[in-house]
PDB file of C-alpha atoms and ligand atoms in Angstrom:
ATOM      1  CA  MET A   1      40.301   0.098  -5.867  1.00  0.00           C
ATOM      2  CA  PHE A   2      38.894  -2.964  -9.216  1.00  0.00           C
ATOM      3  CA  THR A   3      40.666  -6.182  -8.674  1.00  0.00           C
ATOM      4  CA  SER A   4      41.990  -6.632 -12.293  1.00  0.00           C
ATOM      5  CA  GLU A   5      38.850  -9.335 -13.048  1.00  0.00           C
ATOM      6  CA  GLU A   6      36.431  -6.181 -11.740  1.00  0.00           C
ATOM      7  CA  ALA A   7      38.477  -4.240 -14.102  1.00  0.00           C
ATOM      8  CA  SER A   8      38.045  -6.448 -16.956  1.00  0.00           C
ATOM      9  CA  ARG A   9      34.297  -6.393 -16.678  1.00  0.00           C
ATOM     10  CA  PHE A  10      33.398  -2.863 -15.053  1.00  0.00           C
ATOM     11  CA  VAL A  11      35.584  -0.503 -16.683  1.00  0.00           C
ATOM     12  CA  PRO A  12      36.546  -2.876 -20.431  1.00  0.00           C
ATOM     13  CA  ASP A  13      38.110   0.064 -22.247  1.00  0.00           C
ATOM     14  CA  GLY A  14      40.471   0.900 -19.169  1.00  0.00           C
ATOM     15  CA  ASP A  15      38.910   4.098 -18.476  1.00  0.00           C
ATOM     16  CA  GLY A  16      35.243   5.238 -17.354  1.00  0.00           C
ATOM     17  CA  ASP A  17      33.112   8.249 -15.999  1.00  0.00           C
ATOM     18  CA  PRO A  18      30.739   7.200 -13.100  1.00  0.00           C
ATOM     19  CA  GLN A  19      29.184  11.116 -13.750  1.00  0.00           C
ATOM     20  CA  THR A  20      27.828  10.220 -16.674  1.00  0.00           C
ATOM     21  CA  ASP A  21      28.721   5.828 -16.360  1.00  0.00           C
ATOM     22  CA  ILE A  22      26.105   4.638 -13.826  1.00  0.00           C
ATOM     23  CA  VAL A  23      26.952   1.208 -13.753  1.00  0.00           C
ATOM     24  CA  LEU A  24      30.003   2.395 -13.175  1.00  0.00           C
ATOM     25  CA  ALA A  25      28.893   4.656 -10.392  1.00  0.00           C
ATOM     26  CA  TRP A  26      27.910   1.630  -8.398  1.00  0.00           C
ATOM     27  CA  GLU A  27      29.899  -0.602  -8.686  1.00  0.00           C
ATOM     28  CA  LEU A  28      32.742   2.418  -7.535  1.00  0.00           C
ATOM     29  CA  LEU A  29      29.215   2.515  -4.657  1.00  0.00           C
ATOM     30  CA  TYR A  30      30.117  -1.028  -3.928  1.00  0.00           C
ATOM     31  CA  ARG A  31      33.250  -0.186  -3.071  1.00  0.00           C
ATOM     32  CA  LEU A  32      33.767   3.101  -2.014  1.00  0.00           C
ATOM     33  CA  GLU A  33      30.103   3.761   0.371  1.00  0.00           C
ATOM     34  CA  PRO A  34      29.668  -0.783   1.026  1.00  0.00           C
ATOM     35  CA  GLU A  35      27.519   0.518   3.901  1.00  0.00           C
ATOM     36  CA  LEU A  36      25.694   3.934   2.361  1.00  0.00           C
ATOM     37  CA  TYR A  37      24.831   1.221  -0.086  1.00  0.00           C
ATOM     38  CA  ASP A  38      23.207  -1.511   1.962  1.00  0.00           C
ATOM     39  CA  ARG A  39      21.441   1.610   3.970  1.00  0.00           C
ATOM     40  CA  LEU A  40      19.681   1.657   0.396  1.00  0.00           C
ATOM     41  CA  ALA A  41      19.004  -2.306  -0.405  1.00  0.00           C
ATOM     42  CA  GLY A  42      17.791  -1.728   3.620  1.00  0.00           C
ATOM     43  CA  ALA A  43      14.866   0.209   2.765  1.00  0.00           C
ATOM     44  CA  GLU A  44      14.287  -1.655  -0.314  1.00  0.00           C
ATOM     45  CA  ARG A  45      12.857  -4.020   0.248  1.00  0.00           C
ATOM     46  CA  LEU A  46      11.540  -6.908  -1.651  1.00  0.00           C
ATOM     47  CA  HIS A  47       7.943  -7.585  -2.426  1.00  0.00           C
ATOM     48  CA  PRO A  48       6.672 -10.796   0.203  1.00  0.00           C
ATOM     49  CA  GLY A  49       5.327 -12.351  -2.594  1.00  0.00           C
ATOM     50  CA  VAL A  50       8.940 -12.776  -4.629  1.00  0.00           C
ATOM     51  CA  HIS A  51       9.432 -14.685  -0.224  1.00  0.00           C
ATOM     52  CA  GLY A  52       6.646 -16.777  -0.740  1.00  0.00           C
ATOM     53  CA  TRP A  53       7.006 -17.834  -4.173  1.00  0.00           C
ATOM     54  CA  LEU A  54      10.982 -18.955  -3.367  1.00  0.00           C
ATOM     55  CA  PRO A  55      10.681 -22.537  -2.866  1.00  0.00           C
ATOM     56  CA  ARG A  56      12.101 -24.140   0.560  1.00  0.00           C
ATOM     57  CA  GLY A  57      12.594 -27.479   1.813  1.00  0.00           C
ATOM     58  CA  VAL A  58      16.264 -27.042  -0.707  1.00  0.00           C
ATOM     59  CA  ASP A  59      19.474 -29.036  -0.752  1.00  0.00           C
ATOM     60  CA  ARG A  60      21.750 -25.842  -2.012  1.00  0.00           C
ATOM     61  CA  ILE A  61      21.479 -22.618  -2.430  1.00  0.00           C
ATOM     62  CA  ALA A  62      23.668 -20.875  -5.169  1.00  0.00           C
ATOM     63  CA  GLU A  63      22.548 -17.261  -5.003  1.00  0.00           C
ATOM     64  CA  VAL A  64      24.695 -14.917  -7.557  1.00  0.00           C
ATOM     65  CA  GLY A  65      25.693 -10.831  -6.452  1.00  0.00           C
ATOM     66  CA  ALA A  66      24.009 -11.513  -3.163  1.00  0.00           C
ATOM     67  CA  GLY A  67      25.909  -7.751  -1.859  1.00  0.00           C
ATOM     68  CA  SER A  68      25.062  -7.348   0.872  1.00  0.00           C
ATOM     69  CA  GLY A  69      22.707  -9.429   1.456  1.00  0.00           C
ATOM     70  CA  ARG A  70      18.652  -7.911   0.699  1.00  0.00           C
ATOM     71  CA  LEU A  71      18.316 -11.601  -0.028  1.00  0.00           C
ATOM     72  CA  THR A  72      20.845 -13.764   1.236  1.00  0.00           C
ATOM     73  CA  LEU A  73      19.248 -14.248   4.839  1.00  0.00           C
ATOM     74  CA  GLU A  74      15.661 -14.935   3.665  1.00  0.00           C
ATOM     75  CA  LEU A  75      16.987 -17.400   1.474  1.00  0.00           C
ATOM     76  CA  THR A  76      18.283 -19.186   5.228  1.00  0.00           C
ATOM     77  CA  GLY A  77      15.836 -20.257   5.330  1.00  0.00           C
ATOM     78  CA  HIS A  78      14.495 -21.882   2.218  1.00  0.00           C
ATOM     79  CA  GLY A  79      17.620 -24.146   1.748  1.00  0.00           C
ATOM     80  CA  ARG A  80      20.137 -26.459   4.088  1.00  0.00           C
ATOM     81  CA  GLU A  81      23.026 -24.349   2.573  1.00  0.00           C
ATOM     82  CA  VAL A  82      23.881 -21.192   0.372  1.00  0.00           C
ATOM     83  CA  VAL A  83      26.056 -19.923  -0.438  1.00  0.00           C
ATOM     84  CA  ALA A  84      26.449 -16.313  -1.849  1.00  0.00           C
ATOM     85  CA  VAL A  85      29.035 -15.356  -4.758  1.00  0.00           C
ATOM     86  CA  GLU A  86      29.668 -11.424  -4.716  1.00  0.00           C
ATOM     87  CA  PRO A  87      32.957 -10.079  -5.908  1.00  0.00           C
ATOM     88  CA  ALA A  88      33.085  -6.777  -4.128  1.00  0.00           C
ATOM     89  CA  ARG A  89      34.539  -7.650  -0.384  1.00  0.00           C
ATOM     90  CA  PRO A  90      33.085  -4.853   0.896  1.00  0.00           C
ATOM     91  CA  LEU A  91      30.219  -5.574   0.760  1.00  0.00           C
ATOM     92  CA  ARG A  92      31.246  -9.617   0.782  1.00  0.00           C
ATOM     93  CA  GLN A  93      32.156  -8.807   4.946  1.00  0.00           C
ATOM     94  CA  ILE A  94      29.628  -6.788   5.517  1.00  0.00           C
ATOM     95  CA  LEU A  95      27.398 -10.084   3.907  1.00  0.00           C
ATOM     96  CA  ARG A  96      29.918 -11.638   6.434  1.00  0.00           C
ATOM     97  CA  ARG A  97      29.493  -9.537   9.929  1.00  0.00           C
ATOM     98  CA  LYS A  98      25.193 -10.120   8.516  1.00  0.00           C
ATOM     99  CA  LEU A  99      25.243 -13.658   9.111  1.00  0.00           C
ATOM    100  CA  ALA A 100      27.357 -14.731  11.322  1.00  0.00           C
ATOM    101  CA  ALA A 101      24.940 -12.501  13.951  1.00  0.00           C
ATOM    102  CA  ALA A 102      21.742 -14.064  12.774  1.00  0.00           C
ATOM    103  CA  ASP A 103      23.842 -16.696  13.936  1.00  0.00           C
ATOM    104  CA  HIS A 104      23.545 -18.155  10.414  1.00  0.00           C
ATOM    105  CA  GLY A 105      27.339 -17.988   9.643  1.00  0.00           C
ATOM    106  CA  ASP A 106      27.598 -22.522   9.525  1.00  0.00           C
ATOM    107  CA  ARG A 107      25.018 -22.896   7.031  1.00  0.00           C
ATOM    108  CA  ALA A 108      26.117 -20.360   4.642  1.00  0.00           C
ATOM    109  CA  ARG A 109      29.337 -18.886   2.873  1.00  0.00           C
ATOM    110  CA  VAL A 110      29.907 -16.261   1.263  1.00  0.00           C
ATOM    111  CA  ILE A 111      32.821 -16.506  -2.140  1.00  0.00           C
ATOM    112  CA  PRO A 112      34.246 -14.112  -4.470  1.00  0.00           C
ATOM    113  CA  GLY A 113      33.376 -14.746  -8.023  1.00  0.00           C
ATOM    114  CA  PHE A 114      31.641 -13.771 -10.689  1.00  0.00           C
ATOM    115  CA  PHE A 115      28.448 -14.415 -13.115  1.00  0.00           C
ATOM    116  CA  ASP A 116      30.690 -15.216 -16.321  1.00  0.00           C
ATOM    117  CA  ALA A 117      33.117 -17.929 -14.176  1.00  0.00           C
ATOM    118  CA  LEU A 118      31.158 -18.981 -11.145  1.00  0.00           C
ATOM    119  CA  PRO A 119      33.548 -21.566  -8.754  1.00  0.00           C
ATOM    120  CA  LEU A 120      31.318 -23.638  -8.064  1.00  0.00           C
ATOM    121  CA  PRO A 121      30.849 -27.399  -9.607  1.00  0.00           C
ATOM    122  CA  ASP A 122      27.825 -28.549 -12.388  1.00  0.00           C
ATOM    123  CA  ASP A 123      25.260 -29.216 -11.120  1.00  0.00           C
ATOM    124  CA  PHE A 124      25.997 -28.252  -7.151  1.00  0.00           C
ATOM    125  CA  ALA A 125      22.132 -26.343  -6.327  1.00  0.00           C
ATOM    126  CA  GLY A 126      18.906 -26.412  -7.004  1.00  0.00           C
ATOM    127  CA  LEU A 127      18.444 -22.832  -6.990  1.00  0.00           C
ATOM    128  CA  VAL A 128      20.442 -20.856  -8.531  1.00  0.00           C
ATOM    129  CA  VAL A 129      19.296 -17.887  -7.760  1.00  0.00           C
ATOM    130  CA  ALA A 130      20.252 -13.469  -8.765  1.00  0.00           C
ATOM    131  CA  CYS A 131      18.369 -10.743  -6.878  1.00  0.00           C
ATOM    132  CA  SER A 132      18.579  -6.809  -8.539  1.00  0.00           C
ATOM    133  CA  ALA A 133      22.828  -7.577 -10.381  1.00  0.00           C
ATOM    134  CA  PHE A 134      21.810  -9.836 -13.255  1.00  0.00           C
ATOM    135  CA  THR A 135      21.478  -7.720 -16.950  1.00  0.00           C
ATOM    136  CA  PRO A 136      22.006  -8.877 -20.272  1.00  0.00           C
ATOM    137  CA  ALA A 137      24.930  -6.908 -19.930  1.00  0.00           C
ATOM    138  CA  PRO A 138      28.402  -9.373 -20.227  1.00  0.00           C
ATOM    139  CA  GLY A 139      29.823  -7.024 -17.317  1.00  0.00           C
ATOM    140  CA  HIS A 140      27.096  -7.748 -15.609  1.00  0.00           C
ATOM    141  CA  GLY A 141      25.896 -12.177 -16.411  1.00  0.00           C
ATOM    142  CA  GLY A 142      24.949 -11.793 -20.640  1.00  0.00           C
ATOM    143  CA  GLU A 143      24.584 -14.568 -22.056  1.00  0.00           C
ATOM    144  CA  ALA A 144      27.760 -15.915 -21.073  1.00  0.00           C
ATOM    145  CA  GLY A 145      26.713 -15.761 -17.147  1.00  0.00           C
ATOM    146  CA  LEU A 146      23.145 -17.426 -17.263  1.00  0.00           C
ATOM    147  CA  ALA A 147      24.900 -20.168 -18.779  1.00  0.00           C
ATOM    148  CA  GLU A 148      26.566 -20.306 -15.902  1.00  0.00           C
ATOM    149  CA  MET A 149      24.311 -20.535 -13.536  1.00  0.00           C
ATOM    150  CA  GLU A 150      21.947 -22.966 -15.301  1.00  0.00           C
ATOM    151  CA  ARG A 151      25.303 -25.159 -15.826  1.00  0.00           C
ATOM    152  CA  VAL A 152      25.636 -24.592 -11.713  1.00  0.00           C
ATOM    153  CA  CYS A 153      22.048 -25.180 -11.675  1.00  0.00           C
ATOM    154  CA  ARG A 154      21.570 -29.443 -10.818  1.00  0.00           C
ATOM    155  CA  PRO A 155      18.573 -31.049 -13.040  1.00  0.00           C
ATOM    156  CA  GLY A 156      14.373 -30.364 -12.136  1.00  0.00           C
ATOM    157  CA  GLY A 157      16.194 -27.165 -10.422  1.00  0.00           C
ATOM    158  CA  CYS A 158      15.430 -23.780 -10.287  1.00  0.00           C
ATOM    159  CA  VAL A 159      17.416 -20.235 -11.888  1.00  0.00           C
ATOM    160  CA  ALA A 160      15.294 -17.561 -10.300  1.00  0.00           C
ATOM    161  CA  ILE A 161      16.072 -13.811 -11.515  1.00  0.00           C
ATOM    162  CA  ILE A 162      14.437 -11.035  -8.590  1.00  0.00           C
ATOM    163  CA  TRP A 163      14.052  -8.070  -9.932  1.00  0.00           C
ATOM    164  CA  PRO A 164      14.839  -8.688 -13.369  1.00  0.00           C
ATOM    165  CA  ASN A 165      15.944  -5.585 -16.091  1.00  0.00           C
ATOM    166  CA  ASN A 166      14.627  -6.810 -19.213  1.00  0.00           C
ATOM    167  CA  LEU A 167      11.834  -9.136 -19.505  1.00  0.00           C
ATOM    168  CA  ALA A 168      11.920 -10.029 -22.942  1.00  0.00           C
ATOM    169  CA  TRP A 169      15.550 -11.152 -23.465  1.00  0.00           C
ATOM    170  CA  LEU A 170      15.301 -13.735 -20.383  1.00  0.00           C
ATOM    171  CA  ALA A 171      11.746 -14.179 -22.364  1.00  0.00           C
ATOM    172  CA  ALA A 172      13.323 -15.437 -25.223  1.00  0.00           C
ATOM    173  CA  ARG A 173      15.985 -17.851 -23.739  1.00  0.00           C
ATOM    174  CA  GLY A 174      13.159 -19.918 -22.241  1.00  0.00           C
ATOM    175  CA  TYR A 175      12.836 -17.929 -19.166  1.00  0.00           C
ATOM    176  CA  ARG A 176       8.610 -17.394 -17.695  1.00  0.00           C
ATOM    177  CA  TYR A 177       7.733 -14.066 -15.428  1.00  0.00           C
ATOM    178  CA  ILE A 178       5.442 -13.500 -12.649  1.00  0.00           C
ATOM    179  CA  CYS A 179       4.277 -10.335 -10.552  1.00  0.00           C
ATOM    180  CA  PHE A 180       3.478  -9.946  -7.832  1.00  0.00           C
ATOM    181  CA  ALA A 181       0.810  -7.007  -6.824  1.00  0.00           C
ATOM    182  CA  GLY A 182       0.061  -5.013  -4.401  1.00  0.00           C
ATOM    183  CA  PRO A 183       1.405  -0.904  -3.329  1.00  0.00           C
ATOM    184  CA  MET A 184       4.998  -0.507  -2.708  1.00  0.00           C
ATOM    185  CA  SER A 185       7.002   1.393  -0.684  1.00  0.00           C
ATOM    186  CA  VAL A 186      11.081   2.012   0.598  1.00  0.00           C
ATOM    187  CA  GLU A 187      10.958   1.789   3.832  1.00  0.00           C
ATOM    188  CA  PHE A 188      13.044   4.031   5.412  1.00  0.00           C
ATOM    189  CA  ALA A 189      14.357   3.776   8.791  1.00  0.00           C
ATOM    190  CA  SER A 190      12.949   7.366   9.334  1.00  0.00           C
ATOM    191  CA  HIS A 191      12.830  10.440   7.831  1.00  0.00           C
ATOM    192  CA  GLU A 192      15.505  12.409   8.199  1.00  0.00           C
ATOM    193  CA  GLU A 193      16.806   9.312   6.353  1.00  0.00           C
ATOM    194  CA  ALA A 194      14.593   9.509   3.681  1.00  0.00           C
ATOM    195  CA  VAL A 195      15.748  12.600   3.306  1.00  0.00           C
ATOM    196  CA  GLU A 196      18.735  12.355   3.323  1.00  0.00           C
ATOM    197  CA  LEU A 197      18.865   9.421   0.704  1.00  0.00           C
ATOM    198  CA  ALA A 198      16.691  10.166  -1.715  1.00  0.00           C
ATOM    199  CA  GLY A 199      19.523  13.379  -1.789  1.00  0.00           C
ATOM    200  CA  ILE A 200      22.485  11.577  -3.162  1.00  0.00           C
ATOM    201  CA  PHE A 201      19.882   8.763  -4.882  1.00  0.00           C
ATOM    202  CA  PHE A 202      17.166   9.893  -6.009  1.00  0.00           C
ATOM    203  CA  PRO A 203      17.820  14.483  -5.871  1.00  0.00           C
ATOM    204  CA  HIS A 204      15.084  14.540  -8.081  1.00  0.00           C
ATOM    205  CA  ALA A 205      12.442  13.223  -5.602  1.00  0.00           C
ATOM    206  CA  THR A 206      14.920  14.724  -2.458  1.00  0.00           C
ATOM    207  CA  GLU A 207      11.646  17.799  -2.309  1.00  0.00           C
ATOM    208  CA  GLU A 208       8.829  15.840  -2.949  1.00  0.00           C
ATOM    209  CA  VAL A 209      10.310  13.494  -0.328  1.00  0.00           C
ATOM    210  CA  GLY A 210      10.457  16.476   2.096  1.00  0.00           C
ATOM    211  CA  ARG A 211       7.011  17.302   2.107  1.00  0.00           C
ATOM    212  CA  ARG A 212       5.532  14.134   2.268  1.00  0.00           C
ATOM    213  CA  GLY A 213       6.930  14.103   6.342  1.00  0.00           C
ATOM    214  CA  ARG A 214       6.801  10.093   6.014  1.00  0.00           C
ATOM    215  CA  ARG A 215       9.759   7.142   6.337  1.00  0.00           C
ATOM    216  CA  ARG A 216       7.618   4.496   3.623  1.00  0.00           C
ATOM    217  CA  VAL A 217       7.630   6.699   0.405  1.00  0.00           C
ATOM    218  CA  PRO A 218       6.493   4.938  -2.652  1.00  0.00           C
ATOM    219  CA  PHE A 219       8.433   3.591  -5.569  1.00  0.00           C
ATOM    220  CA  GLU A 220       6.241   5.522  -8.361  1.00  0.00           C
ATOM    221  CA  VAL A 221       7.342   8.915  -5.808  1.00  0.00           C
ATOM    222  CA  LEU A 222      10.805   8.164  -6.353  1.00  0.00           C
ATOM    223  CA  GLY A 223      10.271   7.026  -9.374  1.00  0.00           C
ATOM    224  CA  ILE A 224      11.927   3.557 -10.378  1.00  0.00           C
ATOM    225  CA  ASN A 225      10.688   0.037 -11.031  1.00  0.00           C
ATOM    226  CA  PRO A 226       9.349  -1.767  -7.575  1.00  0.00           C
ATOM    227  CA  PRO A 227      10.930  -5.400  -6.132  1.00  0.00           C
ATOM    228  CA  ARG A 228       7.435  -7.649  -7.012  1.00  0.00           C
ATOM    229  CA  ASP A 229       9.315  -9.857  -9.995  1.00  0.00           C
ATOM    230  CA  LEU A 230      10.786 -12.445 -10.664  1.00  0.00           C
ATOM    231  CA  ALA A 231      11.305 -13.753 -14.575  1.00  0.00           C
ATOM    232  CA  PHE A 232      12.473 -18.453 -13.784  1.00  0.00           C
ATOM    233  CA  LYS A 233      13.336 -22.205 -15.030  1.00  0.00           C
ATOM    234  CA  VAL A 234      12.823 -24.797 -14.446  1.00  0.00           C
ATOM    235  CA  LEU A 235      15.788 -27.041 -15.731  1.00  0.00           C
ATOM    236  CA  ALA A 236      14.828 -30.018 -17.480  1.00  0.00           C
ATOM    237  CA  GLN A 237      15.504 -32.502 -15.577  1.00  0.00           C
TER     238      GLN A 237
HETATM  239  C1  SAM B 301      22.319  -3.485  -6.802  1.00  0.00           C
HETATM  240  S1  SAM B 301      23.579  -4.520  -6.122  1.00  0.00           S
HETATM  241  C2  SAM B 301      22.314  -6.495  -5.288  1.00  0.00           C
HETATM  242  C3  SAM B 301      22.924  -6.643  -4.403  1.00  0.00           C
HETATM  243  C4  SAM B 301      22.357  -8.441  -3.838  1.00  0.00           C
HETATM  244  N1  SAM B 301      21.682  -8.726  -4.578  1.00  0.00           N
HETATM  245  C5  SAM B 301      20.924  -6.667  -3.131  1.00  0.00           C
HETATM  246  O1  SAM B 301      19.292  -7.942  -3.672  1.00  0.00           O
HETATM  247  O2  SAM B 301      21.078  -7.043  -2.385  1.00  0.00           O
HETATM  248  C6  SAM B 301      24.174  -6.052  -7.556  1.00  0.00           C
HETATM  249  C7  SAM B 301      25.022  -6.982  -6.754  1.00  0.00           C
HETATM  250  O3  SAM B 301      26.035  -7.519  -8.044  1.00  0.00           O
HETATM  251  C8  SAM B 301      27.063  -7.304  -7.894  1.00  0.00           C
HETATM  252  N2  SAM B 301      28.080  -7.499  -9.531  1.00  0.00           N
HETATM  253  C9  SAM B 301      28.336  -7.213 -10.145  1.00  0.00           C
HETATM  254  N3  SAM B 301      28.397  -7.710 -11.144  1.00  0.00           N
HETATM  255  C10 SAM B 301      28.343  -8.808 -11.466  1.00  0.00           C
HETATM  256  C11 SAM B 301      29.147  -9.774 -12.051  1.00  0.00           C
HETATM  257  N4  SAM B 301      29.755  -9.706 -13.153  1.00  0.00           N
HETATM  258  N5  SAM B 301      29.302 -11.362 -11.016  1.00  0.00           N
HETATM  259  C12 SAM B 301      28.545 -11.385  -9.783  1.00  0.00           C
HETATM  260  N6  SAM B 301      28.471 -10.053  -8.767  1.00  0.00           N
HETATM  261  C13 SAM B 301      27.744  -9.175  -9.989  1.00  0.00           C
HETATM  262  C14 SAM B 301      27.206  -6.676  -7.091  1.00  0.00           C
HETATM  263  O4  SAM B 301      28.896  -6.469  -7.079  1.00  0.00           O
HETATM  264  C15 SAM B 301      26.483  -5.998  -6.918  1.00  0.00           C
HETATM  265  O5  SAM B 301      26.670  -6.893  -4.888  1.00  0.00           O
END
């Protein structure tokens, strides 16, 4: 189900086993069970501090690895025009549907693309952002991907990596770090959904999720780092 461009990034050696390669397993999930992924992402909401920190009144915003739009719909309130770049076709379809339903279809475009080959001109946007998508690994960003995000960002604009997975790597490239405090829970739609999705994504925690009997489950119960932080760089004028 991968295009040749996707395969060159996600299975560069020509094969892979999603039972042992968790990164490959996620890429398969986006394409085979996109609605399931969307339910999980919808429950794992970003800390409100992240939304509050993002600049407002931006001319153009580019989001890379937009997925099914956990951040994208919020971004439409921060800029005049939003371009969401997303390689997985099923996720692009979900995102387009959500934007149309929210009546944002005219101000947001959803296009295919990859971190390391962004289909956008130099200096395109005042804010270039990725949420839970960029990593230092070449298939998911890497040096080439960060250079592309900075190329697309105009002088004086901001590149932001939300929910970063490798702070030292970003710090070594001039990125500053912000983390917002406070308790955070995954907000499942119901207790039944919490048990169902825990059984799929966090099997070690299913029993505890069932025992708690609530739809809200603290991130630490599931053993994941909450989406409360970001790394950013303001480009020189
Ligand atoms: C964990 S999801 C996050 C999606 C969305 N930003 C969110 O917060 O819900 C990671 C996203 O990165 C995308 N992605 C993976 N590799 C990519 C690449 N090389 N270039 C751009 N996006 C990529 C995936 O298709 C997926 O949508």
